[in-house]
């Protein structure tokens, strides 16, 4: 074919090819770990067997030349193009409301306003706490923000309250995470009268929700910087992808599986815990959680350790365990790996998320999850929620939010003994009635609710056994010393129905709560579910 001079000139003067969202198929864990550290990694689809990256054409060509199978990810490319095409006329940094084009996701300003108002409206259930500054608030030329936590629990409760900390939006472009955290806080504070399971959590748990851990970075995304991942440390890669990856900046395993290049999306910072956001969160976690294990890599936390930490990220539909910062395979599992996995598979059941450490995503050094587990021994997890950064509001409302809401409610129940109680049966259905003056409880106990995905990580088998006993405690969980009664099931099975009547003379507590747990043939007692008697009773148990 003969090209005209004009055509040849056009070839030489054409704009450089732009990066493209692609799928890289059939990566081993080691290959994925290597590529994550070098290129802009987005997430995985473990069901279809590919990882998602944003690559420029030269990088794609180099990788294909070495044998990687790469194809365009057209749906996510279209999502990105729609995001970049949104008209943001009149939208300014720090504006309230929702992110342009996504009415289901609140801005940083609106998130803080709503959660601050929530605490002001319910001072007996929530407190609004300033836990530290963002980089720009401490140093920047653009006004920055405080980092806030809403602390949830009944201030008038006489019971010990096990802590759970939920952190979101550490990576700015992961839209769904902050909204999950915000809605979950609102669910807990606004609905205890409607749900006895939430009502008792306020009495027996102290829940800390940090919905916007990286407010400076998120505000860049809100105003149209769709790829912004890091914080806004203006000294790191000025004029390029500014900032430090906060999920590579924490104390433990800092320097592993990250980048020393300031312009990398996984830039770990110049020194360990260099960023004010990291310093604020690490100090906060050490204040909330008791130190329950020695500070080393090999000694497990004791079985009765209390406390739970969850870091929300996207995407990939994964539940990830410590150690996140170590490569290798099972030889580098955390000391409490099997117990962490059991709870992980319980939580993952609600959304069919894969549960893994090395198998699914490869290592990432300097994460807040590794810090929390290393320093205090609490059960710690990363949730990689959803299937894309710009998760549509339709899929968020129908799937991402409800799946993770339910997993987080299970996590809150598990916070008292995360390494023990999740191994027992779950109460999956429960009803209570008065039957000729006697209290009857009808329901189902299920010891099979685990999901692991394709992960080969241990334990090989889930702790499934026959459900043999149902225990009912009046007023408070049985471990508090509340009156309780055990009922042996006539037909033990991994999934068993029960229909029990409290003995004559059993007096329900004035609060009307009945805590029901199930015990399996291995002696494992599961997490409680609460029923509230439908009629107002006097303290002596008689109908009013």
PDB file of N, CA, C and O in Angstrom, residues 69 74 78 84 88 90 144 191 224 228 304 400 432 504 515 518 543:
ATOM      1  N   UNK A  69      -0.683 -13.318  28.602  1.00  0.00           N
ATOM      2  CA  UNK A  69      -1.891 -13.221  27.761  1.00  0.00           C
ATOM      3  C   UNK A  69      -2.716 -12.032  28.236  1.00  0.00           C
ATOM      4  O   UNK A  69      -3.216 -12.017  29.374  1.00  0.00           O
ATOM      5  N   UNK A  74     -12.915  -4.105  28.171  1.00  0.00           N
ATOM      6  CA  UNK A  74     -13.789  -3.088  27.601  1.00  0.00           C
ATOM      7  C   UNK A  74     -14.851  -2.582  28.586  1.00  0.00           C
ATOM      8  O   UNK A  74     -15.134  -1.374  28.604  1.00  0.00           O
ATOM      9  N   UNK A  78     -15.015   1.320  29.534  1.00  0.00           N
ATOM     10  CA  UNK A  78     -16.201   2.158  29.330  1.00  0.00           C
ATOM     11  C   UNK A  78     -16.606   2.861  30.624  1.00  0.00           C
ATOM     12  O   UNK A  78     -17.005   4.031  30.611  1.00  0.00           O
ATOM     13  N   UNK A  84     -14.840   9.850  33.318  1.00  0.00           N
ATOM     14  CA  UNK A  84     -14.078  11.016  32.893  1.00  0.00           C
ATOM     15  C   UNK A  84     -14.929  12.015  32.116  1.00  0.00           C
ATOM     16  O   UNK A  84     -14.579  13.201  32.031  1.00  0.00           O
ATOM     17  N   UNK A  88     -18.585  18.221  35.530  1.00  0.00           N
ATOM     18  CA  UNK A  88     -18.389  18.665  36.917  1.00  0.00           C
ATOM     19  C   UNK A  88     -18.451  20.178  37.035  1.00  0.00           C
ATOM     20  O   UNK A  88     -17.931  20.753  37.999  1.00  0.00           O
ATOM     21  N   UNK A  90     -19.236  23.588  38.093  1.00  0.00           N
ATOM     22  CA  UNK A  90     -19.789  24.102  39.338  1.00  0.00           C
ATOM     23  C   UNK A  90     -19.466  23.278  40.562  1.00  0.00           C
ATOM     24  O   UNK A  90     -19.778  23.692  41.682  1.00  0.00           O
ATOM     25  N   UNK A 144      -6.402  21.069  53.937  1.00  0.00           N
ATOM     26  CA  UNK A 144      -6.642  19.647  54.106  1.00  0.00           C
ATOM     27  C   UNK A 144      -7.782  19.381  55.060  1.00  0.00           C
ATOM     28  O   UNK A 144      -8.680  20.206  55.217  1.00  0.00           O
ATOM     29  N   UNK A 191     -31.032   2.319  64.255  1.00  0.00           N
ATOM     30  CA  UNK A 191     -32.015   1.233  64.166  1.00  0.00           C
ATOM     31  C   UNK A 191     -32.052   0.244  65.329  1.00  0.00           C
ATOM     32  O   UNK A 191     -32.593  -0.848  65.149  1.00  0.00           O
ATOM     33  N   UNK A 224     -12.534  14.833  39.737  1.00  0.00           N
ATOM     34  CA  UNK A 224     -12.279  14.324  38.407  1.00  0.00           C
ATOM     35  C   UNK A 224     -10.993  13.575  38.196  1.00  0.00           C
ATOM     36  O   UNK A 224     -10.754  13.045  37.110  1.00  0.00           O
ATOM     37  N   UNK A 228      -6.636   8.726  41.044  1.00  0.00           N
ATOM     38  CA  UNK A 228      -5.929   9.084  42.282  1.00  0.00           C
ATOM     39  C   UNK A 228      -6.077   7.987  43.322  1.00  0.00           C
ATOM     40  O   UNK A 228      -7.177   7.636  43.716  1.00  0.00           O
ATOM     41  N   UNK A 304      -8.485 -16.472  73.545  1.00  0.00           N
ATOM     42  CA  UNK A 304      -9.527 -15.579  74.054  1.00  0.00           C
ATOM     43  C   UNK A 304      -9.268 -14.113  73.732  1.00  0.00           C
ATOM     44  O   UNK A 304      -9.882 -13.216  74.316  1.00  0.00           O
ATOM     45  N   UNK A 400     -23.371  -5.025  46.559  1.00  0.00           N
ATOM     46  CA  UNK A 400     -22.164  -4.687  47.321  1.00  0.00           C
ATOM     47  C   UNK A 400     -22.513  -4.238  48.729  1.00  0.00           C
ATOM     48  O   UNK A 400     -21.922  -4.702  49.713  1.00  0.00           O
ATOM     49  N   UNK A 432     -39.819 -16.013  68.245  1.00  0.00           N
ATOM     50  CA  UNK A 432     -40.193 -16.192  69.650  1.00  0.00           C
ATOM     51  C   UNK A 432     -41.678 -15.878  69.799  1.00  0.00           C
ATOM     52  O   UNK A 432     -42.212 -15.000  69.123  1.00  0.00           O
ATOM     53  N   UNK A 504     -40.895 -24.101  83.034  1.00  0.00           N
ATOM     54  CA  UNK A 504     -41.839 -23.396  83.901  1.00  0.00           C
ATOM     55  C   UNK A 504     -41.061 -22.638  84.968  1.00  0.00           C
ATOM     56  O   UNK A 504     -40.109 -23.141  85.558  1.00  0.00           O
ATOM     57  N   UNK A 515     -31.021 -14.502  74.203  1.00  0.00           N
ATOM     58  CA  UNK A 515     -29.818 -14.747  73.412  1.00  0.00           C
ATOM     59  C   UNK A 515     -29.729 -16.240  73.120  1.00  0.00           C
ATOM     60  O   UNK A 515     -29.639 -17.063  74.042  1.00  0.00           O
ATOM     61  N   UNK A 518     -25.967 -21.889  69.416  1.00  0.00           N
ATOM     62  CA  UNK A 518     -25.977 -23.322  69.148  1.00  0.00           C
ATOM     63  C   UNK A 518     -24.587 -23.880  69.395  1.00  0.00           C
ATOM     64  O   UNK A 518     -23.579 -23.193  69.200  1.00  0.00           O
ATOM     65  N   UNK A 543     -47.352 -11.358  81.737  1.00  0.00           N
ATOM     66  CA  UNK A 543     -47.812 -10.452  80.693  1.00  0.00           C
ATOM     67  C   UNK A 543     -48.495  -9.253  81.318  1.00  0.00           C
ATOM     68  O   UNK A 543     -49.277  -9.377  82.262  1.00  0.00           O
TER      69      UNK A 543
END
